[in-house]
PDB file of C-alpha atoms in Angstrom:
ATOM      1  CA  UNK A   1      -8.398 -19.883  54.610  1.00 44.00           C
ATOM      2  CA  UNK A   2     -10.517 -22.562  53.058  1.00 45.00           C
ATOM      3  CA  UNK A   3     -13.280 -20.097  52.545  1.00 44.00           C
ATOM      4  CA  UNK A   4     -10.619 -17.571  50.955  1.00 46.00           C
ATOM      5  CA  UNK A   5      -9.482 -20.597  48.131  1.00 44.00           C
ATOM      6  CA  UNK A   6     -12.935 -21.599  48.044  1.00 43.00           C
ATOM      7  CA  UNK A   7     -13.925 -17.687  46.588  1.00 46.00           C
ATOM      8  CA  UNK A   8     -10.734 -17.535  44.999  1.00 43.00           C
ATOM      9  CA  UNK A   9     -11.584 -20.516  42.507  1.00 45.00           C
ATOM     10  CA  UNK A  10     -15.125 -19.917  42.386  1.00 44.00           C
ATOM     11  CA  UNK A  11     -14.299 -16.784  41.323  1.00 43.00           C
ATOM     12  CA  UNK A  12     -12.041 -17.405  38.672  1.00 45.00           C
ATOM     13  CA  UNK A  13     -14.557 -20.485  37.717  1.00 42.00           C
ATOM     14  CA  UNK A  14     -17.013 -17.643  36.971  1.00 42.00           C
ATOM     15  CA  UNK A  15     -14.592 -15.430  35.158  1.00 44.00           C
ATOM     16  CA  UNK A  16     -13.787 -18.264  32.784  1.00 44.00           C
ATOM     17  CA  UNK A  17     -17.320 -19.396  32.202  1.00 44.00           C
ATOM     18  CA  UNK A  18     -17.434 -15.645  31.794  1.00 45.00           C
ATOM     19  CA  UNK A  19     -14.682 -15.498  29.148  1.00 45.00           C
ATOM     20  CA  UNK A  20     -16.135 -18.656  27.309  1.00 46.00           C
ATOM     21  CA  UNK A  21     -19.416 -17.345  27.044  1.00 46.00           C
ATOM     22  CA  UNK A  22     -18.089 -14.039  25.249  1.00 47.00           C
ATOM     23  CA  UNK A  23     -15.800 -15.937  23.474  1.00 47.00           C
ATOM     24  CA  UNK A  24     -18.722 -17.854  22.074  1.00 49.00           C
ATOM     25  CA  UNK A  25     -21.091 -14.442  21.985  1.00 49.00           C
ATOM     26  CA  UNK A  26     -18.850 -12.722  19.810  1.00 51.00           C
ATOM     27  CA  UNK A  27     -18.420 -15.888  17.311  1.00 53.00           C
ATOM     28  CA  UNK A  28     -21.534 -16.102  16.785  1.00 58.00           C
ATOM     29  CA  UNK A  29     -22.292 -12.207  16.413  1.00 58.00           C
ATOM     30  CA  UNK A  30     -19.422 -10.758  15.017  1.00 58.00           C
ATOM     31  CA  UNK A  31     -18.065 -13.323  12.573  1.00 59.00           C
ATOM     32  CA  UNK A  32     -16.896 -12.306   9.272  1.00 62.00           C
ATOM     33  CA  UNK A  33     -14.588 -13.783   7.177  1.00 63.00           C
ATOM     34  CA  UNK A  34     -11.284 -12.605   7.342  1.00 70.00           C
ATOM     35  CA  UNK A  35      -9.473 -12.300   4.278  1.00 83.00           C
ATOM     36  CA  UNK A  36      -6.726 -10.653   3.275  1.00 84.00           C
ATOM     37  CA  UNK A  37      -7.841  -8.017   0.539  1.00 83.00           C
ATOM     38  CA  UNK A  38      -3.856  -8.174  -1.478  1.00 83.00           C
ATOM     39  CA  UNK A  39      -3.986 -12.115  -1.388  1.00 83.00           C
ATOM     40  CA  UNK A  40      -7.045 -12.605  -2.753  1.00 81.00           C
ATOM     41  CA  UNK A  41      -6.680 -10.226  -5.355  1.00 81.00           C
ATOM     42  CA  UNK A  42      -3.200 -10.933  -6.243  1.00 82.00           C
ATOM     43  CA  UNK A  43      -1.623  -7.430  -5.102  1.00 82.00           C
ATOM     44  CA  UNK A  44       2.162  -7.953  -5.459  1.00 83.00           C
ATOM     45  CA  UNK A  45       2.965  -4.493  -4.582  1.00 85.00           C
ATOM     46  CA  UNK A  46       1.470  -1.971  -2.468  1.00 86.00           C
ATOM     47  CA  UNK A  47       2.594   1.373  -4.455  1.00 85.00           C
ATOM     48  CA  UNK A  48       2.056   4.521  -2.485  1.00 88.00           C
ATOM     49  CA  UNK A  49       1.163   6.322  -5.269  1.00 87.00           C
ATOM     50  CA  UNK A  50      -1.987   4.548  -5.018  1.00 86.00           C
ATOM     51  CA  UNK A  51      -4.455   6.248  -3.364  1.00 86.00           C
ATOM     52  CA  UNK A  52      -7.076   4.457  -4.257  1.00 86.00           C
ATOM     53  CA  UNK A  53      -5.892   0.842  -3.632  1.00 87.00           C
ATOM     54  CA  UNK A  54      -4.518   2.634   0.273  1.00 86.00           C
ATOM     55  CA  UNK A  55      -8.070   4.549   1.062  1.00 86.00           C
ATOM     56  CA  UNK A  56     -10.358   1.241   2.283  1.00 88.00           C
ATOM     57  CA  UNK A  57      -7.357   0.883   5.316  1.00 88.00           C
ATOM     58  CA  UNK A  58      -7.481   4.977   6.452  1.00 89.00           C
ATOM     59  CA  UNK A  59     -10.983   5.421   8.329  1.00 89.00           C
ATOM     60  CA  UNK A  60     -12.375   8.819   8.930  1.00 86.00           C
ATOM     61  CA  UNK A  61      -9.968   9.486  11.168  1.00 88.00           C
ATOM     62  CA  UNK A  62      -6.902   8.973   9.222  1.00 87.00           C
ATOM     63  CA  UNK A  63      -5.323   6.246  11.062  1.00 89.00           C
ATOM     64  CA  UNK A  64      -3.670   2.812   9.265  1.00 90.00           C
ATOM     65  CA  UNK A  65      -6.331   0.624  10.024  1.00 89.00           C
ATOM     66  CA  UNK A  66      -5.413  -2.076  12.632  1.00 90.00           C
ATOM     67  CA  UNK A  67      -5.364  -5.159  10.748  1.00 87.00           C
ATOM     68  CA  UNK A  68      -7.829  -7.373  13.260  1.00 86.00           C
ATOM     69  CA  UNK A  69     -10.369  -4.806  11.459  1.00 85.00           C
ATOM     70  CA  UNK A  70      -9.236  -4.932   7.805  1.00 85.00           C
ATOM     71  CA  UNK A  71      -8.302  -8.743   8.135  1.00 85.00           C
ATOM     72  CA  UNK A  72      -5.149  -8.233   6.168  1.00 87.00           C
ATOM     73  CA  UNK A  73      -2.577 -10.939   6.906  1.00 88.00           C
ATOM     74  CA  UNK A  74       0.872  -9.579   8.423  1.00 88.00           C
ATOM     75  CA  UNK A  75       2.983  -9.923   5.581  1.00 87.00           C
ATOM     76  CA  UNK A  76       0.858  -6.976   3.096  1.00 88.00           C
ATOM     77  CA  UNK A  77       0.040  -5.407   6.533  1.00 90.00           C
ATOM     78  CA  UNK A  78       4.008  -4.693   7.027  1.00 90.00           C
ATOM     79  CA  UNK A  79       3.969  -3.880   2.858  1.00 88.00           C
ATOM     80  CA  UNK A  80       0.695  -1.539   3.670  1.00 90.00           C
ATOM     81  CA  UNK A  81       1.990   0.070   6.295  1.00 91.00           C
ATOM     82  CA  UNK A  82       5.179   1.463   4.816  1.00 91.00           C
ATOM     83  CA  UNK A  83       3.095   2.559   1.258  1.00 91.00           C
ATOM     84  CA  UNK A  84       0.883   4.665   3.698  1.00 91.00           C
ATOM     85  CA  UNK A  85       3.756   5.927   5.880  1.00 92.00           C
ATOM     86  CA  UNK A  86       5.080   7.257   2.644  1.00 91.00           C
ATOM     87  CA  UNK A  87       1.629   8.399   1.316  1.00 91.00           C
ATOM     88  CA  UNK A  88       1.322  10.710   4.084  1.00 91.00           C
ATOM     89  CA  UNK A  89       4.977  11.653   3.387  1.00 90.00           C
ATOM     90  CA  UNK A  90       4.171  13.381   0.471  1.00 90.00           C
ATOM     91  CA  UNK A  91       0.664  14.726   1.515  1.00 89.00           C
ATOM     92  CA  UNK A  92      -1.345  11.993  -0.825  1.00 88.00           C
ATOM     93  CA  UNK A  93      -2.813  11.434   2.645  1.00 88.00           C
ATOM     94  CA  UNK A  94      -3.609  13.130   5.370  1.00 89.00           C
ATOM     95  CA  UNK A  95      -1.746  12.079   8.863  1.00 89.00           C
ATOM     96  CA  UNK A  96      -4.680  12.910  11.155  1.00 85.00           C
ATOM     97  CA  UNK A  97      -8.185  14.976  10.218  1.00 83.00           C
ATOM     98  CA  UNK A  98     -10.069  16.207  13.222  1.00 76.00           C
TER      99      UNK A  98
ATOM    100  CA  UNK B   1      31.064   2.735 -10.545  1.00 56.00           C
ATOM    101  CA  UNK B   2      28.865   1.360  -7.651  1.00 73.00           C
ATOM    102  CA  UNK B   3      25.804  -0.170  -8.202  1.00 84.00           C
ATOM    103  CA  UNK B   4      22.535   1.475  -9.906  1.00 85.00           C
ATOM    104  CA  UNK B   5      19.562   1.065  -8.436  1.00 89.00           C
ATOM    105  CA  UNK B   6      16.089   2.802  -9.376  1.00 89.00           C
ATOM    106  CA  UNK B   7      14.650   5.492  -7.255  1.00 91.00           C
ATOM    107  CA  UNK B   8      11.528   7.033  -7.490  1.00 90.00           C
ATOM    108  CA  UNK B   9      11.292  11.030  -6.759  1.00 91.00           C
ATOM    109  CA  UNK B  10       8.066  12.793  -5.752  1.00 91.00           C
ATOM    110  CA  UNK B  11       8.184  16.312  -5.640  1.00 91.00           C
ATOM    111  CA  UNK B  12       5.301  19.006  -5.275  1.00 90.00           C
ATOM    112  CA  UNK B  13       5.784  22.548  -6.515  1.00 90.00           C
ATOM    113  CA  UNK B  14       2.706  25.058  -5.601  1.00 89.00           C
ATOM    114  CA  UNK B  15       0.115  25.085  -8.861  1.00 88.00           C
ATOM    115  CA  UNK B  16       0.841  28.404  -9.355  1.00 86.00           C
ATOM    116  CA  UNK B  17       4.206  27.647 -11.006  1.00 82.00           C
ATOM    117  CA  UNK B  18       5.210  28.310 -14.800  1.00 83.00           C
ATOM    118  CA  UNK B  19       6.225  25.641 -17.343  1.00 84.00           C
ATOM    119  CA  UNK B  20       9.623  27.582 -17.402  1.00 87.00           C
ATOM    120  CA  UNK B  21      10.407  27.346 -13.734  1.00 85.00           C
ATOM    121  CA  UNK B  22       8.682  23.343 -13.849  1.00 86.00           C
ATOM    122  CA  UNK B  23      11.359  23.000 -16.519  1.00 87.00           C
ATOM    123  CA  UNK B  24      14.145  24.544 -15.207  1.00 87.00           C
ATOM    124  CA  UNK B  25      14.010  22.515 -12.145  1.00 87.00           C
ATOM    125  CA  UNK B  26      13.735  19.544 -14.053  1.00 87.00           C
ATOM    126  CA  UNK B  27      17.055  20.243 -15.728  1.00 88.00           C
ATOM    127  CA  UNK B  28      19.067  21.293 -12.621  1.00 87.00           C
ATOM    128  CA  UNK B  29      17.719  17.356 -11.270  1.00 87.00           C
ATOM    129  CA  UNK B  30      18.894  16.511 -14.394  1.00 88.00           C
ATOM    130  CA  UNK B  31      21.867  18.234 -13.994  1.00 87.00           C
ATOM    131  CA  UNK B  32      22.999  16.261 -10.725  1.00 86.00           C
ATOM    132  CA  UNK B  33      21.638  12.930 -12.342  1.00 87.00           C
ATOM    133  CA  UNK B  34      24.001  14.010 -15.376  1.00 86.00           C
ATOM    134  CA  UNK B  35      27.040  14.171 -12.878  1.00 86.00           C
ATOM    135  CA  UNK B  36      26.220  10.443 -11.290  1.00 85.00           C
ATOM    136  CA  UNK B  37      25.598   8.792 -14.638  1.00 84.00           C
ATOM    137  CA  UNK B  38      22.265   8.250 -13.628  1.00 83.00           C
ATOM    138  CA  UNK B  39      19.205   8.231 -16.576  1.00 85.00           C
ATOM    139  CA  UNK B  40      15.964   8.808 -16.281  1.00 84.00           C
ATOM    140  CA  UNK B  41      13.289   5.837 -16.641  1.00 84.00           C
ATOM    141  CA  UNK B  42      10.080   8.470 -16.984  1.00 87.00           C
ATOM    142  CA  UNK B  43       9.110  11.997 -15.774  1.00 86.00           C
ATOM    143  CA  UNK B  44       5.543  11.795 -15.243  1.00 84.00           C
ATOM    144  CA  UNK B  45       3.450  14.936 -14.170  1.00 87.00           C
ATOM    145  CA  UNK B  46       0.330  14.680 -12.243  1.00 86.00           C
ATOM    146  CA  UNK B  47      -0.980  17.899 -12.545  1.00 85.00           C
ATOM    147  CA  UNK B  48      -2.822  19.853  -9.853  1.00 87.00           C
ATOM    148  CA  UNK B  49      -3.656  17.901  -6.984  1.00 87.00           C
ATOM    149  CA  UNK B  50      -5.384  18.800  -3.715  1.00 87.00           C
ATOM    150  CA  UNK B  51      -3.297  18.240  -1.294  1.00 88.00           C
ATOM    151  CA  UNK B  52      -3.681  16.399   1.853  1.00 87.00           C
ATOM    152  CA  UNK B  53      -2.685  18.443   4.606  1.00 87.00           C
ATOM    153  CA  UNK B  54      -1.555  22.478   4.077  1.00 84.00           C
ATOM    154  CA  UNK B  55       2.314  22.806   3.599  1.00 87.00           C
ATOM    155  CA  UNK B  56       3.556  26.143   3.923  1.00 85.00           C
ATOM    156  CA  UNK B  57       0.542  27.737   3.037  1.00 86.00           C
ATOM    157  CA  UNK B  58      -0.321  25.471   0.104  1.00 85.00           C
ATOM    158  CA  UNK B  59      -4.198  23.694  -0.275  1.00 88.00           C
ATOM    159  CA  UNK B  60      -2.948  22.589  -3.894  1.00 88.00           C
ATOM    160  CA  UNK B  61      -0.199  21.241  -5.468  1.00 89.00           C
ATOM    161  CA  UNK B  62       1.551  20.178  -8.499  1.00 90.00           C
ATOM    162  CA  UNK B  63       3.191  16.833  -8.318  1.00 91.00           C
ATOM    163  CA  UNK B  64       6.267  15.781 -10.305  1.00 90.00           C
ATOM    164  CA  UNK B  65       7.118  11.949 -10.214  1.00 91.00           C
ATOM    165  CA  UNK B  66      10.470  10.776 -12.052  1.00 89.00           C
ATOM    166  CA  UNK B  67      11.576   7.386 -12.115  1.00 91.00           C
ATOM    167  CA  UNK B  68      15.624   7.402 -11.886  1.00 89.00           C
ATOM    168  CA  UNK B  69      17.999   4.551 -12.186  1.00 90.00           C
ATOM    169  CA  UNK B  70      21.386   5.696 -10.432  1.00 88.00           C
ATOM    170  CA  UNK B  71      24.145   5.632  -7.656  1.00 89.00           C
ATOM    171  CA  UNK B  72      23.252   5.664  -3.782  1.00 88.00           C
ATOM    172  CA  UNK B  73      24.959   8.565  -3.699  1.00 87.00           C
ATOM    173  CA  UNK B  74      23.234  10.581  -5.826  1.00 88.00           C
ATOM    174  CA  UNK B  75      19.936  10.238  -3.853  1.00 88.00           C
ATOM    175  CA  UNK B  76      22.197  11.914  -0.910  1.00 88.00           C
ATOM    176  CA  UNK B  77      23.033  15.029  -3.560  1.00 88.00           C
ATOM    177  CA  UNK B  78      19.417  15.087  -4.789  1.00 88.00           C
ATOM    178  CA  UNK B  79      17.554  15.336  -1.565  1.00 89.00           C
ATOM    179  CA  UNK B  80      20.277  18.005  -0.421  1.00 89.00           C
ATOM    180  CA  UNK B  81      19.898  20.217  -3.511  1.00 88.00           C
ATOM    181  CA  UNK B  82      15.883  20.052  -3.258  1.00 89.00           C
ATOM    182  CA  UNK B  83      15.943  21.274   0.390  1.00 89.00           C
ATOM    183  CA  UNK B  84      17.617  24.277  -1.324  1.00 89.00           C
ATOM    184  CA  UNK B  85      14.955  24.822  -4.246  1.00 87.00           C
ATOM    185  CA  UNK B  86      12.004  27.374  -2.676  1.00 84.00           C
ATOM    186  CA  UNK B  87       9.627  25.925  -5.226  1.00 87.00           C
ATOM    187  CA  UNK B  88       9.971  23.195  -4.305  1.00 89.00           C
ATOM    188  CA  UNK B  89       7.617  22.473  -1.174  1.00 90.00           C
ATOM    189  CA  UNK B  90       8.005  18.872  -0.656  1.00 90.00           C
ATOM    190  CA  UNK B  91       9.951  15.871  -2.177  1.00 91.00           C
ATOM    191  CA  UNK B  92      10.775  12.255  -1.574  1.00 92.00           C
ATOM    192  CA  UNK B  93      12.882   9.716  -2.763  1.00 92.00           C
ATOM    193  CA  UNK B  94      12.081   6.008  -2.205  1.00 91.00           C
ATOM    194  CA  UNK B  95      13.509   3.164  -3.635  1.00 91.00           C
ATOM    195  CA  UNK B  96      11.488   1.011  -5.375  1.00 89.00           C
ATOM    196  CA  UNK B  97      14.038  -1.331  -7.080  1.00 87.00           C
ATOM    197  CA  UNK B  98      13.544  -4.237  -4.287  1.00 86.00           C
ATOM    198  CA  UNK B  99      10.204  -4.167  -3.769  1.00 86.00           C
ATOM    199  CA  UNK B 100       9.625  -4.298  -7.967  1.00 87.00           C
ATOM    200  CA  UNK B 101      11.939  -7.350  -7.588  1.00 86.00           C
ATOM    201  CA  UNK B 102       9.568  -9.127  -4.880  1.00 87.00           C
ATOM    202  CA  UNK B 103       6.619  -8.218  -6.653  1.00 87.00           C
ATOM    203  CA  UNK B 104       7.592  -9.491  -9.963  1.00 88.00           C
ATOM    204  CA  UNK B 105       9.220 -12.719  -8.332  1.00 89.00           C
ATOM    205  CA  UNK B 106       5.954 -13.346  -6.613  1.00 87.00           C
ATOM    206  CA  UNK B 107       3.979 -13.276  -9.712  1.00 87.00           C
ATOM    207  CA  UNK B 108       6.039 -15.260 -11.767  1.00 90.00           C
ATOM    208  CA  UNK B 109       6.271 -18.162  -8.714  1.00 90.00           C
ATOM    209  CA  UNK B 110       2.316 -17.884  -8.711  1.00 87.00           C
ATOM    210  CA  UNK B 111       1.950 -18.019 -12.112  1.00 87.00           C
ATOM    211  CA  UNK B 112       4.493 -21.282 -12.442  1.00 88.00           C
ATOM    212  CA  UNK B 113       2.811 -22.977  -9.368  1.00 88.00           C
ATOM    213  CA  UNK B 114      -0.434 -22.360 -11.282  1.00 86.00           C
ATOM    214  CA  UNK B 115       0.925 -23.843 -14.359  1.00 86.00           C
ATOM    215  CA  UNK B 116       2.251 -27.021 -12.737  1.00 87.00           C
ATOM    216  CA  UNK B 117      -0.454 -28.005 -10.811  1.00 86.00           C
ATOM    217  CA  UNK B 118      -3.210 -27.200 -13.533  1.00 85.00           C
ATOM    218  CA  UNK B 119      -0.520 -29.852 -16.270  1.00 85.00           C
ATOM    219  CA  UNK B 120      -0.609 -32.466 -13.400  1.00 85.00           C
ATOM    220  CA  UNK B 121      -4.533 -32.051 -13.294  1.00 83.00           C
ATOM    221  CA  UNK B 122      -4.027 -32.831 -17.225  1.00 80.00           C
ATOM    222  CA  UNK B 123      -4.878 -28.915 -18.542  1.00 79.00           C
ATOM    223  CA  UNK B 124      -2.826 -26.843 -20.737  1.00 78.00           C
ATOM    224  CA  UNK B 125      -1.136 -24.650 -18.355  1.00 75.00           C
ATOM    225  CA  UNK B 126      -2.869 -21.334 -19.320  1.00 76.00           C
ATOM    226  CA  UNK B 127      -6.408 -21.134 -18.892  1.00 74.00           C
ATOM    227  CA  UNK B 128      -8.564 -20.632 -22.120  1.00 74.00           C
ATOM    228  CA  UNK B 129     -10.479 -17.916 -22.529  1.00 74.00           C
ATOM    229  CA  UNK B 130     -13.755 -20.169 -22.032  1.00 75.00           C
ATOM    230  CA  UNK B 131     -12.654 -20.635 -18.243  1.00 72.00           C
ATOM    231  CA  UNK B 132     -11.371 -17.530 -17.303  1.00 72.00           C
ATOM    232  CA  UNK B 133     -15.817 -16.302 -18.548  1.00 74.00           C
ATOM    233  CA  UNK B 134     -16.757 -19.398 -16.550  1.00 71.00           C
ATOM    234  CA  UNK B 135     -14.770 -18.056 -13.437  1.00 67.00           C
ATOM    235  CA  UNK B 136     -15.891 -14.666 -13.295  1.00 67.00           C
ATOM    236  CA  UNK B 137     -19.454 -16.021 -13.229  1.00 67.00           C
ATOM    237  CA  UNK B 138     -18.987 -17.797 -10.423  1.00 62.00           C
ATOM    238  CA  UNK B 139     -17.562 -15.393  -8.310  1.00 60.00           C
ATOM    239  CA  UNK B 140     -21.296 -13.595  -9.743  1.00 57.00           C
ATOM    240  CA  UNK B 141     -23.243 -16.244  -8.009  1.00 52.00           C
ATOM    241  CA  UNK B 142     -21.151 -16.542  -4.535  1.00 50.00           C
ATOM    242  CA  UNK B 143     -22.203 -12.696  -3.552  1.00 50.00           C
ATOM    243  CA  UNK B 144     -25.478 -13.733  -3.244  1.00 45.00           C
ATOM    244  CA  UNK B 145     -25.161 -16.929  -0.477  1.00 45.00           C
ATOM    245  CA  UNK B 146     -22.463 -15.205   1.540  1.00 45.00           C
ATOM    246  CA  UNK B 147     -24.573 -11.108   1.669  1.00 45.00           C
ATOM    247  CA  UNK B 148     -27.772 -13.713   3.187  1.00 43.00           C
ATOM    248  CA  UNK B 149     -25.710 -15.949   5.548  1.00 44.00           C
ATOM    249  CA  UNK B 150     -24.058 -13.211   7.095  1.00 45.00           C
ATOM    250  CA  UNK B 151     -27.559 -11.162   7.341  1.00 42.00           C
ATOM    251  CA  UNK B 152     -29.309 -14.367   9.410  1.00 41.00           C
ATOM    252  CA  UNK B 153     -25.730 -14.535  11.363  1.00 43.00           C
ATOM    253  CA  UNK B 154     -26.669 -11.620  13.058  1.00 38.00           C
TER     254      UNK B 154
END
């Protein structure tokens, strides 16, 4: 029994010195700053006429870029979303491309 | 009479389409626009666009966009008579009203916060021409620190 707890937290121990280590890892490799693309430029509105200003958030494979990628807060995220919904609506762009 | 509102319509017709027929169709919309009261803000015609994804056959299309202020219900008439058109291979109607509303209210709060707090700094509340130069070279000199810190970050 005491051996069995004794595992148990170990191994849990190890999974969070685990978790903290990758936490740290991928700070310290993967950081970019994060910013929001419509705030910093001042983008009211998010037309979806405009191709151009949707294209950076539709990769290759024609999917709305998830926004822990693009780094666009939720608010032009939700506005994004809808111009590229509607984009693809009215083939401006494509819903999927093999 | 209910309340107008602004739509936007989108339609495609396939490239290979006369001026006549483009014309005709815009006066039948116009015709059911007519019957609502509703005017038209601005026909704009994109021209020949590739488009994104084949619809009924169609690689190409023309595009149509016309800005309409008028009734809910018209939208409801529109989008039925438009189904009916075969040269027509795709429309939409959105309304864009709101989100013009937002937009604009946003950018007038901005610009008023901007004023205020650039008077309590003791500035006229535009910036001069002189600052808006000294700004953009700024912005010049910042690309160069952040493209080298995040080269030794990795």
């Amino acid at each position: 029994m005491s051996e069995f707890e004794g595992r148990g937290r170990g191994g849990r121990g190890g999974d969070k010195d685990k978790d903290d280590k990758k936490g740290g890892a991928r700070r310290t490799f993967f950081r970019r700053r994060r910013l929001c693309k419509f705030c910093v430029e001042k983008i009211d509105y998010i037309g979806y006429r405009d191709v151009k200003l949707l294209a950076p958030f539709i990769p290759e494979r024609g999917k709305i870029q998830p926004r822990r990628i693009s780094g666009v807060c939720a608010t032009h995220q939700r506005a994004l979303q809808v111009a590229i919904k509607r984009a693809r609506q009215i083939a401006l762009v494509p819903y999927v491309t093999d | 009479m209910s309340t107008v509102r602004q739509y936007e319509l989108v339609y495609i017709v396939p490239p290979e389409t006369t001026e006549e027929a483009l014309a005709d169709l815009h006066a039948q919309i116009a015709a059911v626009t007519d019957r609502f009261g509703a005017t038209f803000e601005k026909t704009e015609n994109w021209g020949r666009r590739k488009l994104a994804y084949e619809i009924a056959g169609h690689r190409e299309g023309v595009y149509v966009l016309e800005v309409i202020n008028g009734p809910a219900a018209m939208t409801a008439e529109l989008d039925r008579r438009l189904r009916v058109f075969d040269i027509v291979i795709r429309h939409m109607i959105v309304r864009v009203d709101e989100q013009l509303q937002i937009a604009d209210r946003a950018r007038t709060r901005r610009k008023e916060s901007m004023a205020s707090r650039r008077v309590r700094r003791g500035l006229p509340p535009e910036p001069t021409e002189q600052e808006r130069n000294r700004r953009l070279e700024d912005s010049d000199e910042l690309d160069g620190p952040e493209m080298g810190f995040r080269g030794g970050d990795r």
